[in-house]
């Protein structure tokens, strides 16, 4: 056999072995935790992208109303992968939950906001001193509000924070039981589009980390090769939302049970920055947020974000 033929044969053998390794590494079942507002996750589900990328894997989808209960399910061993905001994994690490960050979908702070009733006399975050504010504990809204208060010269203790789920927060907001509501999309866009709320402030300029994709450490140990496929699949779903916005908005509106105008506003808030594995800058931003929460006594101990970042084999 000529040298070139040897090289070609060797390359083909290497590719075959890689493919066999990847197939052998594919999990029998992939249990995916998602929130209805997670565009990339919903599009991956509706277009069956995981099923196409992992043909030997049974994909199971489990819906959650927020990041904190999703992290509890990951800790309980009933999930393999989930999509959450920046604060749930920090709270999870502080509680000793064993997780691995595998990717981030960056944003520029436009997808969550501090809302007040349209007729409210409040026009700045500083005016929230002594007021009642609803938000979900351990969510990205928690981060937005802390950073917004500090930028306005206030401390956490200056405001009466009421911890409520998004649905309960909306009810309290609509019935005048709280003065402001801190929440993310699509709840945020829905309240603004229907005319019941206006924006007091959002996350722009507050150095948000973005939305994270995490796996259980057990899954990372057992299926490290599959994680690259999972990240590529999620990236494909994100690109669908950017390349086919009208079709994606219609699909999301149907899934969420919301008017297309609300979903369109939500899409306008999203960043086009590609979904990717975490960079050193992403880790530093998340670490800064974790340190801020510890300094304000909102988590019980310091956490080291770097220790929970997946390292590809």
Short mmCIF file of C-alpha atoms in Angstrom, two decimals:
data_model
loop_
_atom_site.label_atom_id
_atom_site.label_comp_id
_atom_site.label_asym_id
_atom_site.label_seq_id
_atom_site.Cartn_x
_atom_site.Cartn_y
_atom_site.Cartn_z
CA UNK A 1 0.00 0.00 0.00
CA UNK A 2 1.32 3.46 -0.90
CA UNK A 3 2.06 5.99 1.91
CA UNK A 4 -0.96 8.14 0.96
CA UNK A 5 -3.22 5.11 1.14
CA UNK A 6 -1.82 4.29 4.57
CA UNK A 7 -2.64 7.83 5.71
CA UNK A 8 -6.17 7.67 4.31
CA UNK A 9 -6.77 4.30 5.89
CA UNK A 10 -5.45 5.57 9.22
CA UNK A 11 -7.68 8.66 9.07
CA UNK A 12 -10.74 6.59 8.27
CA UNK A 13 -9.95 4.23 11.13
CA UNK A 14 -9.53 7.16 13.54
CA UNK A 15 -12.86 8.66 12.48
CA UNK A 16 -14.57 5.30 12.85
CA UNK A 17 -13.14 4.86 16.34
CA UNK A 18 -14.22 8.39 17.33
CA UNK A 19 -17.73 7.75 16.06
CA UNK A 20 -17.89 4.44 17.92
CA UNK A 21 -16.63 6.12 21.10
CA UNK A 22 -19.24 8.87 20.82
CA UNK A 23 -22.04 6.35 20.25
CA UNK A 24 -20.85 4.24 23.16
CA UNK A 25 -20.81 7.36 25.34
CA UNK A 26 -24.35 8.44 24.39
CA UNK A 27 -26.67 8.11 27.39
CA UNK A 28 -29.59 5.71 27.23
CA UNK A 29 -31.79 8.47 28.64
CA UNK A 30 -31.36 12.24 28.71
CA UNK A 31 -33.59 13.96 31.27
CA UNK A 32 -33.84 17.65 30.38
CA UNK A 33 -35.15 20.28 32.79
CA UNK A 34 -36.44 23.43 31.11
CA UNK A 35 -38.57 26.50 31.65
CA UNK A 36 -41.16 27.55 29.11
CA UNK A 37 -39.39 30.87 28.68
CA UNK A 38 -36.10 29.22 27.68
CA UNK A 39 -36.17 29.78 23.93
CA UNK A 40 -33.24 27.52 23.04
CA UNK A 41 -34.58 24.67 25.15
CA UNK A 42 -38.14 24.95 23.83
CA UNK A 43 -36.98 25.08 20.21
CA UNK A 44 -34.70 22.09 20.79
CA UNK A 45 -37.69 20.21 22.18
CA UNK A 46 -40.17 21.21 19.47
CA UNK A 47 -37.73 20.47 16.63
CA UNK A 48 -36.53 17.24 18.30
CA UNK A 49 -32.92 18.33 17.97
CA UNK A 50 -31.61 16.17 20.82
CA UNK A 51 -33.32 13.13 19.36
CA UNK A 52 -31.61 13.79 16.01
CA UNK A 53 -28.19 14.42 17.57
CA UNK A 54 -28.38 11.45 19.96
CA UNK A 55 -30.35 8.84 17.99
CA UNK A 56 -29.82 6.08 20.54
CA UNK A 57 -31.00 8.21 23.46
CA UNK A 58 -34.50 8.53 24.89
CA UNK A 59 -35.08 12.21 25.67
CA UNK A 60 -37.39 13.13 28.55
CA UNK A 61 -38.50 16.74 29.11
CA UNK A 62 -39.49 18.09 32.52
CA UNK A 63 -40.90 21.62 32.89
CA UNK A 64 -40.11 23.91 35.83
CA UNK A 65 -41.46 27.33 36.83
CA UNK A 66 -38.05 28.65 37.86
CA UNK A 67 -34.38 27.87 38.35
CA UNK A 68 -34.39 27.02 42.10
CA UNK A 69 -36.79 24.02 41.84
CA UNK A 70 -34.90 22.85 38.74
CA UNK A 71 -31.66 22.80 40.74
CA UNK A 72 -33.38 20.83 43.51
CA UNK A 73 -34.41 18.21 40.94
CA UNK A 74 -30.84 18.05 39.60
CA UNK A 75 -29.60 17.51 43.15
CA UNK A 76 -32.19 14.79 43.74
CA UNK A 77 -30.89 12.85 40.73
CA UNK A 78 -34.06 13.19 38.67
CA UNK A 79 -32.47 15.42 36.00
CA UNK A 80 -29.32 15.27 33.87
CA UNK A 81 -29.26 18.75 32.34
CA UNK A 82 -31.04 22.05 32.90
CA UNK A 83 -31.10 25.69 31.82
CA UNK A 84 -31.14 28.34 34.53
CA UNK A 85 -30.21 31.98 35.21
CA UNK A 86 -27.03 33.14 36.89
CA UNK A 87 -28.04 32.88 40.55
CA UNK A 88 -29.54 29.35 40.90
CA UNK A 89 -26.19 27.59 40.36
CA UNK A 90 -24.52 29.92 42.88
CA UNK A 91 -27.15 29.09 45.50
CA UNK A 92 -26.80 25.43 44.54
CA UNK A 93 -23.02 25.44 45.05
CA UNK A 94 -23.44 27.20 48.38
CA UNK A 95 -25.86 24.42 49.40
CA UNK A 96 -23.40 21.71 48.40
CA UNK A 97 -25.21 20.61 45.23
CA UNK A 98 -22.83 18.84 42.85
CA UNK A 99 -23.19 20.41 39.39
CA UNK A 100 -21.14 21.31 36.33
CA UNK A 101 -21.54 24.41 34.14
CA UNK A 102 -21.27 23.35 30.50
CA UNK A 103 -22.36 26.43 28.49
CA UNK A 104 -23.64 29.98 28.67
CA UNK A 105 -26.08 31.93 26.52
CA UNK A 106 -24.94 35.53 27.09
CA UNK A 107 -27.33 38.45 27.46
CA UNK A 108 -26.93 42.17 27.98
CA UNK A 109 -29.46 42.57 30.78
CA UNK A 110 -32.54 43.35 28.69
CA UNK A 111 -34.44 40.14 29.46
CA UNK A 112 -35.39 41.02 33.05
CA UNK A 113 -36.62 44.14 34.76
CA UNK A 114 -37.92 45.88 37.87
CA UNK A 115 -41.57 46.65 37.15
CA UNK A 116 -43.97 49.07 38.82
CA UNK A 117 -47.68 49.61 38.12
CA UNK A 118 -48.23 51.96 35.20
CA UNK A 119 -49.84 54.56 37.51
CA UNK A 120 -47.12 54.30 40.17
CA UNK A 121 -45.53 57.51 41.45
CA UNK A 122 -42.15 55.75 41.67
CA UNK A 123 -39.68 56.72 38.96
CA UNK A 124 -36.30 55.52 40.25
CA UNK A 125 -34.85 52.54 42.05
CA UNK A 126 -33.75 54.84 44.90
CA UNK A 127 -37.43 55.56 45.61
CA UNK A 128 -37.98 51.88 46.48
CA UNK A 129 -36.51 52.47 49.96
CA UNK A 130 -39.00 51.10 52.48
CA UNK A 131 -41.23 49.66 49.74
CA UNK A 132 -42.46 46.09 49.23
CA UNK A 133 -40.83 44.30 46.28
CA UNK A 134 -41.65 40.81 45.02
CA UNK A 135 -39.11 38.44 43.44
CA UNK A 136 -38.19 34.75 43.37
CA UNK A 137 -35.44 33.94 45.85
CA UNK A 138 -32.33 32.46 44.25
CA UNK A 139 -33.32 33.51 40.73
CA UNK A 140 -31.70 35.89 38.24
CA UNK A 141 -34.21 38.51 39.45
CA UNK A 142 -32.48 38.30 42.84
CA UNK A 143 -29.21 39.33 41.20
CA UNK A 144 -30.77 42.13 39.14
CA UNK A 145 -32.39 43.65 42.21
CA UNK A 146 -29.31 43.47 44.44
CA UNK A 147 -27.10 45.12 41.84
CA UNK A 148 -29.77 47.72 41.06
CA UNK A 149 -30.08 48.66 44.74
CA UNK A 150 -26.33 49.00 45.19
CA UNK A 151 -26.05 51.16 42.07
CA UNK A 152 -28.82 53.40 43.48
CA UNK A 153 -26.97 53.79 46.78
CA UNK A 154 -29.26 51.48 48.77
CA UNK A 155 -28.61 48.32 50.75
CA UNK A 156 -30.59 45.08 50.69
CA UNK A 157 -31.98 45.86 54.14
CA UNK A 158 -33.43 49.18 52.90
CA UNK A 159 -36.23 47.38 51.03
CA UNK A 160 -38.94 44.98 52.19
CA UNK A 161 -38.36 42.05 49.84
CA UNK A 162 -41.16 39.49 49.53
CA UNK A 163 -40.07 36.16 48.06
CA UNK A 164 -42.73 34.92 45.63
CA UNK A 165 -42.88 32.67 42.56
CA UNK A 166 -43.51 34.46 39.23
CA UNK A 167 -47.21 33.55 39.24
CA UNK A 168 -47.71 34.63 42.86
CA UNK A 169 -45.60 37.73 42.23
CA UNK A 170 -47.82 38.73 39.34
CA UNK A 171 -50.96 38.26 41.46
CA UNK A 172 -49.52 40.35 44.30
CA UNK A 173 -48.44 43.01 41.80
CA UNK A 174 -51.84 43.20 40.10
CA UNK A 175 -53.69 43.42 43.44
CA UNK A 176 -51.47 46.20 44.78
CA UNK A 177 -49.92 44.10 47.55
CA UNK A 178 -46.39 45.00 46.44
CA UNK A 179 -44.96 48.23 45.06
CA UNK A 180 -42.67 46.58 42.52
CA UNK A 181 -42.04 43.21 40.94
CA UNK A 182 -38.67 41.95 39.68
CA UNK A 183 -39.01 39.29 37.02
CA UNK A 184 -37.66 37.95 33.75
CA UNK A 185 -39.11 37.33 30.30
CA UNK A 186 -41.68 36.40 29.16
CA UNK A 187 -43.41 37.52 32.40
CA UNK A 188 -41.76 40.92 32.04
CA UNK A 189 -42.83 41.49 28.44
CA UNK A 190 -46.35 40.20 29.12
CA UNK A 191 -46.88 42.74 31.92
CA UNK A 192 -45.58 45.63 29.80
CA UNK A 193 -47.43 44.72 26.60
CA UNK A 194 -50.79 44.35 28.38
CA UNK A 195 -50.34 47.83 29.85
CA UNK A 196 -50.33 46.85 33.52
CA UNK A 197 -46.68 47.72 34.16
CA UNK A 198 -43.82 50.00 33.22
CA UNK A 199 -40.10 49.49 33.62
CA UNK A 200 -38.28 51.12 36.52
CA UNK A 201 -34.97 49.58 35.49
CA UNK A 202 -33.44 46.56 33.79
CA UNK A 203 -30.11 44.75 33.86
CA UNK A 204 -28.26 46.85 31.29
CA UNK A 205 -24.94 48.05 32.62
CA UNK A 206 -25.00 45.61 35.55
CA UNK A 207 -22.63 43.08 33.97
CA UNK A 208 -25.06 40.16 33.71
CA UNK A 209 -23.53 36.74 33.16
CA UNK A 210 -26.33 35.31 31.05
CA UNK A 211 -28.26 32.07 31.10
CA UNK A 212 -26.39 28.90 31.98
CA UNK A 213 -26.69 25.26 31.01
CA UNK A 214 -25.65 22.83 33.73
CA UNK A 215 -25.43 19.07 34.14
CA UNK A 216 -25.18 16.88 37.19
CA UNK A 217 -21.61 15.90 38.03
CA UNK A 218 -22.67 12.25 37.76
CA UNK A 219 -23.77 12.82 34.15
CA UNK A 220 -20.54 14.68 33.37
CA UNK A 221 -18.47 11.75 34.69
CA UNK A 222 -20.47 9.10 32.87
CA UNK A 223 -20.98 10.85 29.52
CA UNK A 224 -18.24 13.46 28.99
CA UNK A 225 -18.12 12.95 25.22
CA UNK A 226 -21.87 13.54 24.87
CA UNK A 227 -21.61 17.04 26.35
CA UNK A 228 -20.00 18.47 23.21
CA UNK A 229 -22.94 17.14 21.20
CA UNK A 230 -25.39 18.66 23.68
CA UNK A 231 -23.73 22.08 23.46
CA UNK A 232 -23.72 21.96 19.65
CA UNK A 233 -27.39 21.02 19.65
CA UNK A 234 -28.33 23.89 21.95
CA UNK A 235 -26.33 26.25 19.73
CA UNK A 236 -28.30 25.01 16.73
CA UNK A 237 -31.54 25.74 18.58
CA UNK A 238 -30.39 29.26 19.40
CA UNK A 239 -29.47 29.87 15.76
CA UNK A 240 -32.96 28.79 14.71
CA UNK A 241 -34.41 31.58 16.85
CA UNK A 242 -32.12 34.09 15.13
CA UNK A 243 -32.35 32.76 11.56
CA UNK A 244 -36.09 31.99 11.62
CA UNK A 245 -37.51 34.61 14.00
CA UNK A 246 -41.10 34.66 12.74
CA UNK A 247 -41.47 30.88 12.79
CA UNK A 248 -39.78 30.71 16.20
CA UNK A 249 -41.99 33.47 17.64
CA UNK A 250 -45.12 31.66 16.42
CA UNK A 251 -43.90 28.40 17.94
CA UNK A 252 -43.00 30.00 21.26
CA UNK A 253 -46.32 31.87 21.40
CA UNK A 254 -48.14 28.57 21.01
CA UNK A 255 -45.98 26.88 23.65
CA UNK A 256 -46.30 29.73 26.13
CA UNK A 257 -49.96 30.43 25.45
CA UNK A 258 -49.10 34.12 24.99
CA UNK A 259 -49.93 36.63 22.22
CA UNK A 260 -47.25 36.78 19.49
CA UNK A 261 -46.75 40.48 20.34
CA UNK A 262 -45.52 39.50 23.81
CA UNK A 263 -43.12 36.89 22.45
CA UNK A 264 -41.89 39.33 19.80
CA UNK A 265 -41.02 41.83 22.55
CA UNK A 266 -39.24 39.05 24.43
CA UNK A 267 -37.20 38.15 21.33
CA UNK A 268 -36.22 41.82 20.94
CA UNK A 269 -34.69 41.67 24.42
CA UNK A 270 -32.51 38.64 23.61
CA UNK A 271 -28.84 38.90 22.69
CA UNK A 272 -27.55 37.46 19.37
CA UNK A 273 -24.25 36.47 21.02
CA UNK A 274 -23.71 32.76 20.28
CA UNK A 275 -24.22 30.16 22.98
CA UNK A 276 -20.82 28.74 23.97
CA UNK A 277 -18.78 26.88 26.60
CA UNK A 278 -17.75 29.20 29.43
CA UNK A 279 -14.76 31.48 28.86
CA UNK A 280 -12.45 32.88 31.53
CA UNK A 281 -14.44 36.14 31.34
CA UNK A 282 -17.74 34.31 31.92
CA UNK A 283 -16.29 32.53 34.95
CA UNK A 284 -14.89 35.79 36.34
CA UNK A 285 -18.26 37.53 35.95
CA UNK A 286 -20.08 34.68 37.69
CA UNK A 287 -17.47 34.60 40.44
CA UNK A 288 -17.90 38.34 40.99
CA UNK A 289 -21.64 37.84 41.41
CA UNK A 290 -21.10 34.97 43.85
CA UNK A 291 -18.71 37.11 45.90
CA UNK A 292 -21.23 39.97 45.91
CA UNK A 293 -23.98 37.71 47.25
CA UNK A 294 -21.70 36.38 49.98
CA UNK A 295 -20.62 39.90 50.95
CA UNK A 296 -24.29 40.85 51.32
CA UNK A 297 -25.01 37.71 53.39
CA UNK A 298 -27.41 36.30 50.82
CA UNK A 299 -25.57 32.96 50.62
CA UNK A 300 -24.10 31.16 53.65
CA UNK A 301 -20.57 30.60 52.37
CA UNK A 302 -18.16 31.50 49.58
CA UNK A 303 -18.25 29.42 46.43
CA UNK A 304 -15.58 28.77 43.83
CA UNK A 305 -17.26 28.89 40.42
CA UNK A 306 -14.20 27.54 38.62
CA UNK A 307 -14.47 24.26 40.55
CA UNK A 308 -17.93 23.64 39.01
CA UNK A 309 -17.01 24.34 35.38
CA UNK A 310 -16.97 21.27 33.14
CA UNK A 311 -13.57 20.46 31.65
CA UNK A 312 -13.87 18.68 28.35
CA UNK A 313 -11.73 15.52 28.04
#
